[in-house]
Amino acid sequence: MEKFTGKVWVLGDDIDTDIIIPTEYLALPTVEDMKQYGFSPLRPELASQIKEGDIIVAGKNFGCGSSREQAPEIIKALNVKCVIAKSFARIFFRNSINNGLLLIENDQIQEKVKEGDTLDVTLGESVVHDGREYPIQPLPQNLMDIIEAGGLVEAMKKRNGVK
């Protein structure tokens, strides 16, 4: 199983897709152009502070709102390793998988972590914070295959032998 460690950014409940990427920035030509505005209605400085491998920890209903596919694309473009939340909006969950963004559901760790803490994640097994282990459920292998390939398009290319 893959293991990684990341710095935590704490967000609350009901982080909707308009917070992840506001509508006015969707007209920009690329996700790379948009990513600097990620989370700007909530915390304008956040996108510039996130570093590769960081982890977002949030409450319930992360990704609610519209079904815009750019929301998980922005998080992935910010090089966030994964999002751990109590629950995810269903459309956001599937859009994230299709774009290769790892999501982990856990409803216990939110009250324990503080921003800037680090988490050790063992995929399909647990999240460790301050020596305490929080079990997590593994995603089905077909979804992990999509995430590991970098998204659905790349997974289908690999599956079909297309380069």
JSON list of N, CA and C in Angstrom, two decimals, residues 68-122:
[
{"chain": "A", "resi": 68, "resn": "ARG", "atom": "N", "xyz": [-19.61, 21.33, -11.52]},
{"chain": "A", "resi": 68, "resn": "ARG", "atom": "CA", "xyz": [-18.47, 21.76, -12.34]},
{"chain": "A", "resi": 68, "resn": "ARG", "atom": "C", "xyz": [-17.24, 20.89, -12.11]},
{"chain": "A", "resi": 69, "resn": "GLU", "atom": "N", "xyz": [-16.75, 20.39, -13.21]},
{"chain": "A", "resi": 69, "resn": "GLU", "atom": "CA", "xyz": [-15.59, 19.50, -13.17]},
{"chain": "A", "resi": 69, "resn": "GLU", "atom": "C", "xyz": [-14.31, 20.25, -12.82]},
{"chain": "A", "resi": 70, "resn": "GLN", "atom": "N", "xyz": [-14.31, 21.56, -12.98]},
{"chain": "A", "resi": 70, "resn": "GLN", "atom": "CA", "xyz": [-13.10, 22.33, -12.67]},
{"chain": "A", "resi": 70, "resn": "GLN", "atom": "C", "xyz": [-12.76, 22.31, -11.19]},
{"chain": "A", "resi": 71, "resn": "ALA", "atom": "N", "xyz": [-13.74, 22.07, -10.31]},
{"chain": "A", "resi": 71, "resn": "ALA", "atom": "CA", "xyz": [-13.46, 22.09, -8.87]},
{"chain": "A", "resi": 71, "resn": "ALA", "atom": "C", "xyz": [-12.40, 21.05, -8.48]},
{"chain": "A", "resi": 72, "resn": "PRO", "atom": "N", "xyz": [-12.58, 19.77, -8.80]},
{"chain": "A", "resi": 72, "resn": "PRO", "atom": "CA", "xyz": [-11.50, 18.83, -8.47]},
{"chain": "A", "resi": 72, "resn": "PRO", "atom": "C", "xyz": [-10.23, 19.07, -9.30]},
{"chain": "A", "resi": 73, "resn": "GLU", "atom": "N", "xyz": [-10.39, 19.58, -10.53]},
{"chain": "A", "resi": 73, "resn": "GLU", "atom": "CA", "xyz": [-9.21, 19.88, -11.34]},
{"chain": "A", "resi": 73, "resn": "GLU", "atom": "C", "xyz": [-8.35, 20.94, -10.68]},
{"chain": "A", "resi": 74, "resn": "ILE", "atom": "N", "xyz": [-8.97, 21.94, -10.06]},
{"chain": "A", "resi": 74, "resn": "ILE", "atom": "CA", "xyz": [-8.23, 23.01, -9.38]},
{"chain": "A", "resi": 74, "resn": "ILE", "atom": "C", "xyz": [-7.46, 22.43, -8.20]},
{"chain": "A", "resi": 75, "resn": "ILE", "atom": "N", "xyz": [-8.12, 21.60, -7.41]},
{"chain": "A", "resi": 75, "resn": "ILE", "atom": "CA", "xyz": [-7.46, 21.01, -6.24]},
{"chain": "A", "resi": 75, "resn": "ILE", "atom": "C", "xyz": [-6.28, 20.16, -6.69]},
{"chain": "A", "resi": 76, "resn": "LYS", "atom": "N", "xyz": [-6.46, 19.39, -7.74]},
{"chain": "A", "resi": 76, "resn": "LYS", "atom": "CA", "xyz": [-5.37, 18.57, -8.26]},
{"chain": "A", "resi": 76, "resn": "LYS", "atom": "C", "xyz": [-4.25, 19.46, -8.81]},
{"chain": "A", "resi": 77, "resn": "ALA", "atom": "N", "xyz": [-4.60, 20.54, -9.51]},
{"chain": "A", "resi": 77, "resn": "ALA", "atom": "CA", "xyz": [-3.60, 21.45, -10.06]},
{"chain": "A", "resi": 77, "resn": "ALA", "atom": "C", "xyz": [-2.79, 22.14, -8.96]},
{"chain": "A", "resi": 78, "resn": "LEU", "atom": "N", "xyz": [-3.38, 22.29, -7.79]},
{"chain": "A", "resi": 78, "resn": "LEU", "atom": "CA", "xyz": [-2.66, 22.86, -6.64]},
{"chain": "A", "resi": 78, "resn": "LEU", "atom": "C", "xyz": [-1.73, 21.83, -6.00]},
{"chain": "A", "resi": 79, "resn": "ASN", "atom": "N", "xyz": [-1.70, 20.63, -6.56]},
{"chain": "A", "resi": 79, "resn": "ASN", "atom": "CA", "xyz": [-0.84, 19.53, -6.10]},
{"chain": "A", "resi": 79, "resn": "ASN", "atom": "C", "xyz": [-1.20, 19.01, -4.72]},
{"chain": "A", "resi": 80, "resn": "VAL", "atom": "N", "xyz": [-2.48, 19.14, -4.35]},
{"chain": "A", "resi": 80, "resn": "VAL", "atom": "CA", "xyz": [-2.98, 18.55, -3.10]},
{"chain": "A", "resi": 80, "resn": "VAL", "atom": "C", "xyz": [-2.93, 17.03, -3.27]},
{"chain": "A", "resi": 81, "resn": "LYS", "atom": "N", "xyz": [-2.37, 16.35, -2.30]},
{"chain": "A", "resi": 81, "resn": "LYS", "atom": "CA", "xyz": [-2.23, 14.88, -2.39]},
{"chain": "A", "resi": 81, "resn": "LYS", "atom": "C", "xyz": [-3.58, 14.19, -2.22]},
{"chain": "A", "resi": 82, "resn": "CYS", "atom": "N", "xyz": [-4.39, 14.69, -1.26]},
{"chain": "A", "resi": 82, "resn": "CYS", "atom": "CA", "xyz": [-5.72, 14.12, -1.07]},
{"chain": "A", "resi": 82, "resn": "CYS", "atom": "C", "xyz": [-6.58, 15.08, -0.26]},
{"chain": "A", "resi": 83, "resn": "VAL", "atom": "N", "xyz": [-7.86, 14.84, -0.29]},
{"chain": "A", "resi": 83, "resn": "VAL", "atom": "CA", "xyz": [-8.82, 15.55, 0.55]},
{"chain": "A", "resi": 83, "resn": "VAL", "atom": "C", "xyz": [-9.44, 14.51, 1.48]},
{"chain": "A", "resi": 84, "resn": "ILE", "atom": "N", "xyz": [-9.40, 14.81, 2.77]},
{"chain": "A", "resi": 84, "resn": "ILE", "atom": "CA", "xyz": [-10.04, 13.95, 3.77]},
{"chain": "A", "resi": 84, "resn": "ILE", "atom": "C", "xyz": [-11.22, 14.73, 4.32]},
{"chain": "A", "resi": 85, "resn": "ALA", "atom": "N", "xyz": [-12.41, 14.17, 4.21]},
{"chain": "A", "resi": 85, "resn": "ALA", "atom": "CA", "xyz": [-13.60, 14.86, 4.69]},
{"chain": "A", "resi": 85, "resn": "ALA", "atom": "C", "xyz": [-14.55, 13.87, 5.34]},
{"chain": "A", "resi": 86, "resn": "LYS", "atom": "N", "xyz": [-15.48, 14.41, 6.14]},
{"chain": "A", "resi": 86, "resn": "LYS", "atom": "CA", "xyz": [-16.50, 13.55, 6.75]},
{"chain": "A", "resi": 86, "resn": "LYS", "atom": "C", "xyz": [-17.38, 12.93, 5.68]},
{"chain": "A", "resi": 87, "resn": "SER", "atom": "N", "xyz": [-17.70, 13.73, 4.65]},
{"chain": "A", "resi": 87, "resn": "SER", "atom": "CA", "xyz": [-18.48, 13.23, 3.52]},
{"chain": "A", "resi": 87, "resn": "SER", "atom": "C", "xyz": [-18.26, 14.13, 2.32]},
{"chain": "A", "resi": 88, "resn": "PHE", "atom": "N", "xyz": [-18.56, 13.60, 1.14]},
{"chain": "A", "resi": 88, "resn": "PHE", "atom": "CA", "xyz": [-18.39, 14.33, -0.11]},
{"chain": "A", "resi": 88, "resn": "PHE", "atom": "C", "xyz": [-19.72, 14.35, -0.86]},
{"chain": "A", "resi": 89, "resn": "ALA", "atom": "N", "xyz": [-19.96, 15.44, -1.57]},
{"chain": "A", "resi": 89, "resn": "ALA", "atom": "CA", "xyz": [-21.10, 15.47, -2.49]},
{"chain": "A", "resi": 89, "resn": "ALA", "atom": "C", "xyz": [-20.84, 14.42, -3.56]},
{"chain": "A", "resi": 90, "resn": "ARG", "atom": "N", "xyz": [-21.86, 13.69, -3.92]},
{"chain": "A", "resi": 90, "resn": "ARG", "atom": "CA", "xyz": [-21.69, 12.54, -4.82]},
{"chain": "A", "resi": 90, "resn": "ARG", "atom": "C", "xyz": [-21.11, 12.91, -6.19]},
{"chain": "A", "resi": 91, "resn": "ILE", "atom": "N", "xyz": [-21.62, 13.97, -6.82]},
{"chain": "A", "resi": 91, "resn": "ILE", "atom": "CA", "xyz": [-21.11, 14.34, -8.13]},
{"chain": "A", "resi": 91, "resn": "ILE", "atom": "C", "xyz": [-19.65, 14.78, -8.02]},
{"chain": "A", "resi": 92, "resn": "PHE", "atom": "N", "xyz": [-19.33, 15.55, -6.99]},
{"chain": "A", "resi": 92, "resn": "PHE", "atom": "CA", "xyz": [-17.94, 15.95, -6.77]},
{"chain": "A", "resi": 92, "resn": "PHE", "atom": "C", "xyz": [-17.06, 14.72, -6.57]},
{"chain": "A", "resi": 93, "resn": "PHE", "atom": "N", "xyz": [-17.54, 13.75, -5.82]},
{"chain": "A", "resi": 93, "resn": "PHE", "atom": "CA", "xyz": [-16.77, 12.54, -5.58]},
{"chain": "A", "resi": 93, "resn": "PHE", "atom": "C", "xyz": [-16.39, 11.87, -6.90]},
{"chain": "A", "resi": 94, "resn": "ARG", "atom": "N", "xyz": [-17.37, 11.67, -7.76]},
{"chain": "A", "resi": 94, "resn": "ARG", "atom": "CA", "xyz": [-17.09, 10.99, -9.03]},
{"chain": "A", "resi": 94, "resn": "ARG", "atom": "C", "xyz": [-16.24, 11.85, -9.95]},
{"chain": "A", "resi": 95, "resn": "ASN", "atom": "N", "xyz": [-16.49, 13.17, -10.00]},
{"chain": "A", "resi": 95, "resn": "ASN", "atom": "CA", "xyz": [-15.64, 14.05, -10.81]},
{"chain": "A", "resi": 95, "resn": "ASN", "atom": "C", "xyz": [-14.20, 14.00, -10.32]},
{"chain": "A", "resi": 96, "resn": "SER", "atom": "N", "xyz": [-14.01, 13.90, -9.02]},
{"chain": "A", "resi": 96, "resn": "SER", "atom": "CA", "xyz": [-12.66, 13.84, -8.46]},
{"chain": "A", "resi": 96, "resn": "SER", "atom": "C", "xyz": [-11.95, 12.56, -8.90]},
{"chain": "A", "resi": 97, "resn": "ILE", "atom": "N", "xyz": [-12.63, 11.44, -8.77]},
{"chain": "A", "resi": 97, "resn": "ILE", "atom": "CA", "xyz": [-12.05, 10.17, -9.20]},
{"chain": "A", "resi": 97, "resn": "ILE", "atom": "C", "xyz": [-11.69, 10.25, -10.68]},
{"chain": "A", "resi": 98, "resn": "ASN", "atom": "N", "xyz": [-12.63, 10.76, -11.50]},
{"chain": "A", "resi": 98, "resn": "ASN", "atom": "CA", "xyz": [-12.40, 10.84, -12.94]},
{"chain": "A", "resi": 98, "resn": "ASN", "atom": "C", "xyz": [-11.23, 11.74, -13.30]},
{"chain": "A", "resi": 99, "resn": "ASN", "atom": "N", "xyz": [-10.89, 12.67, -12.41]},
{"chain": "A", "resi": 99, "resn": "ASN", "atom": "CA", "xyz": [-9.75, 13.58, -12.63]},
{"chain": "A", "resi": 99, "resn": "ASN", "atom": "C", "xyz": [-8.50, 13.16, -11.87]},
{"chain": "A", "resi": 100, "resn": "GLY", "atom": "N", "xyz": [-8.56, 12.00, -11.21]},
{"chain": "A", "resi": 100, "resn": "GLY", "atom": "CA", "xyz": [-7.38, 11.48, -10.54]},
{"chain": "A", "resi": 100, "resn": "GLY", "atom": "C", "xyz": [-7.08, 12.09, -9.18]},
{"chain": "A", "resi": 101, "resn": "LEU", "atom": "N", "xyz": [-8.09, 12.70, -8.54]},
{"chain": "A", "resi": 101, "resn": "LEU", "atom": "CA", "xyz": [-7.91, 13.29, -7.21]},
{"chain": "A", "resi": 101, "resn": "LEU", "atom": "C", "xyz": [-8.36, 12.30, -6.15]},
{"chain": "A", "resi": 102, "resn": "LEU", "atom": "N", "xyz": [-7.47, 11.98, -5.23]},
{"chain": "A", "resi": 102, "resn": "LEU", "atom": "CA", "xyz": [-7.77, 11.03, -4.17]},
{"chain": "A", "resi": 102, "resn": "LEU", "atom": "C", "xyz": [-8.63, 11.68, -3.08]},
{"chain": "A", "resi": 103, "resn": "LEU", "atom": "N", "xyz": [-9.73, 11.01, -2.75]},
{"chain": "A", "resi": 103, "resn": "LEU", "atom": "CA", "xyz": [-10.62, 11.44, -1.66]},
{"chain": "A", "resi": 103, "resn": "LEU", "atom": "C", "xyz": [-10.67, 10.33, -0.62]},
{"chain": "A", "resi": 104, "resn": "ILE", "atom": "N", "xyz": [-10.67, 10.74, 0.66]},
{"chain": "A", "resi": 104, "resn": "ILE", "atom": "CA", "xyz": [-10.75, 9.79, 1.76]},
{"chain": "A", "resi": 104, "resn": "ILE", "atom": "C", "xyz": [-11.85, 10.25, 2.69]},
{"chain": "A", "resi": 105, "resn": "GLU", "atom": "N", "xyz": [-12.80, 9.37, 2.96]},
{"chain": "A", "resi": 105, "resn": "GLU", "atom": "CA", "xyz": [-13.84, 9.69, 3.94]},
{"chain": "A", "resi": 105, "resn": "GLU", "atom": "C", "xyz": [-13.43, 9.21, 5.32]},
{"chain": "A", "resi": 106, "resn": "ASN", "atom": "N", "xyz": [-13.50, 10.13, 6.28]},
{"chain": "A", "resi": 106, "resn": "ASN", "atom": "CA", "xyz": [-13.23, 9.82, 7.68]},
{"chain": "A", "resi": 106, "resn": "ASN", "atom": "C", "xyz": [-13.95, 10.87, 8.50]},
{"chain": "A", "resi": 107, "resn": "ASP", "atom": "N", "xyz": [-14.72, 10.45, 9.48]},
{"chain": "A", "resi": 107, "resn": "ASP", "atom": "CA", "xyz": [-15.51, 11.40, 10.25]},
{"chain": "A", "resi": 107, "resn": "ASP", "atom": "C", "xyz": [-14.97, 11.63, 11.67]},
{"chain": "A", "resi": 108, "resn": "GLN", "atom": "N", "xyz": [-13.73, 11.25, 11.92]},
{"chain": "A", "resi": 108, "resn": "GLN", "atom": "CA", "xyz": [-13.18, 11.36, 13.27]},
{"chain": "A", "resi": 108, "resn": "GLN", "atom": "C", "xyz": [-12.02, 12.34, 13.38]},
{"chain": "A", "resi": 109, "resn": "ILE", "atom": "N", "xyz": [-11.27, 12.50, 12.34]},
{"chain": "A", "resi": 109, "resn": "ILE", "atom": "CA", "xyz": [-10.01, 13.24, 12.44]},
{"chain": "A", "resi": 109, "resn": "ILE", "atom": "C", "xyz": [-10.19, 14.76, 12.47]},
{"chain": "A", "resi": 110, "resn": "GLN", "atom": "N", "xyz": [-11.32, 15.26, 11.97]},
{"chain": "A", "resi": 110, "resn": "GLN", "atom": "CA", "xyz": [-11.52, 16.71, 11.84]},
{"chain": "A", "resi": 110, "resn": "GLN", "atom": "C", "xyz": [-11.38, 17.45, 13.17]},
{"chain": "A", "resi": 111, "resn": "GLU", "atom": "N", "xyz": [-11.87, 16.86, 14.23]},
{"chain": "A", "resi": 111, "resn": "GLU", "atom": "CA", "xyz": [-11.82, 17.53, 15.53]},
{"chain": "A", "resi": 111, "resn": "GLU", "atom": "C", "xyz": [-10.44, 17.42, 16.19]},
{"chain": "A", "resi": 112, "resn": "LYS", "atom": "N", "xyz": [-9.57, 16.59, 15.64]},
{"chain": "A", "resi": 112, "resn": "LYS", "atom": "CA", "xyz": [-8.26, 16.34, 16.25]},
{"chain": "A", "resi": 112, "resn": "LYS", "atom": "C", "xyz": [-7.14, 17.15, 15.62]},
{"chain": "A", "resi": 113, "resn": "VAL", "atom": "N", "xyz": [-7.23, 17.44, 14.32]},
{"chain": "A", "resi": 113, "resn": "VAL", "atom": "CA", "xyz": [-6.12, 18.12, 13.63]},
{"chain": "A", "resi": 113, "resn": "VAL", "atom": "C", "xyz": [-6.25, 19.63, 13.70]},
{"chain": "A", "resi": 114, "resn": "LYS", "atom": "N", "xyz": [-5.09, 20.26, 13.62]},
{"chain": "A", "resi": 114, "resn": "LYS", "atom": "CA", "xyz": [-5.02, 21.72, 13.50]},
{"chain": "A", "resi": 114, "resn": "LYS", "atom": "C", "xyz": [-4.27, 22.02, 12.21]},
{"chain": "A", "resi": 115, "resn": "GLU", "atom": "N", "xyz": [-4.54, 23.17, 11.67]},
{"chain": "A", "resi": 115, "resn": "GLU", "atom": "CA", "xyz": [-3.85, 23.57, 10.46]},
{"chain": "A", "resi": 115, "resn": "GLU", "atom": "C", "xyz": [-2.34, 23.58, 10.71]},
{"chain": "A", "resi": 116, "resn": "GLY", "atom": "N", "xyz": [-1.60, 23.02, 9.77]},
{"chain": "A", "resi": 116, "resn": "GLY", "atom": "CA", "xyz": [-0.16, 22.95, 9.90]},
{"chain": "A", "resi": 116, "resn": "GLY", "atom": "C", "xyz": [0.34, 21.62, 10.44]},
{"chain": "A", "resi": 117, "resn": "ASP", "atom": "N", "xyz": [-0.57, 20.84, 11.06]},
{"chain": "A", "resi": 117, "resn": "ASP", "atom": "CA", "xyz": [-0.19, 19.49, 11.51]},
{"chain": "A", "resi": 117, "resn": "ASP", "atom": "C", "xyz": [0.19, 18.65, 10.29]},
{"chain": "A", "resi": 118, "resn": "THR", "atom": "N", "xyz": [0.80, 17.52, 10.54]},
{"chain": "A", "resi": 118, "resn": "THR", "atom": "CA", "xyz": [1.07, 16.58, 9.46]},
{"chain": "A", "resi": 118, "resn": "THR", "atom": "C", "xyz": [0.31, 15.28, 9.71]},
{"chain": "A", "resi": 119, "resn": "LEU", "atom": "N", "xyz": [-0.06, 14.64, 8.62]},
{"chain": "A", "resi": 119, "resn": "LEU", "atom": "CA", "xyz": [-0.74, 13.36, 8.67]},
{"chain": "A", "resi": 119, "resn": "LEU", "atom": "C", "xyz": [0.07, 12.35, 7.88]},
{"chain": "A", "resi": 120, "resn": "ASP", "atom": "N", "xyz": [0.10, 11.13, 8.39]},
{"chain": "A", "resi": 120, "resn": "ASP", "atom": "CA", "xyz": [0.68, 10.00, 7.67]},
{"chain": "A", "resi": 120, "resn": "ASP", "atom": "C", "xyz": [-0.48, 9.15, 7.18]},
{"chain": "A", "resi": 121, "resn": "VAL", "atom": "N", "xyz": [-0.52, 8.93, 5.88]},
{"chain": "A", "resi": 121, "resn": "VAL", "atom": "CA", "xyz": [-1.62, 8.17, 5.28]},
{"chain": "A", "resi": 121, "resn": "VAL", "atom": "C", "xyz": [-1.07, 6.89, 4.67]},
{"chain": "A", "resi": 122, "resn": "THR", "atom": "N", "xyz": [-1.72, 5.79, 5.00]},
{"chain": "A", "resi": 122, "resn": "THR", "atom": "CA", "xyz": [-1.48, 4.53, 4.32]},
{"chain": "A", "resi": 122, "resn": "THR", "atom": "C", "xyz": [-2.77, 4.20, 3.59]}
]
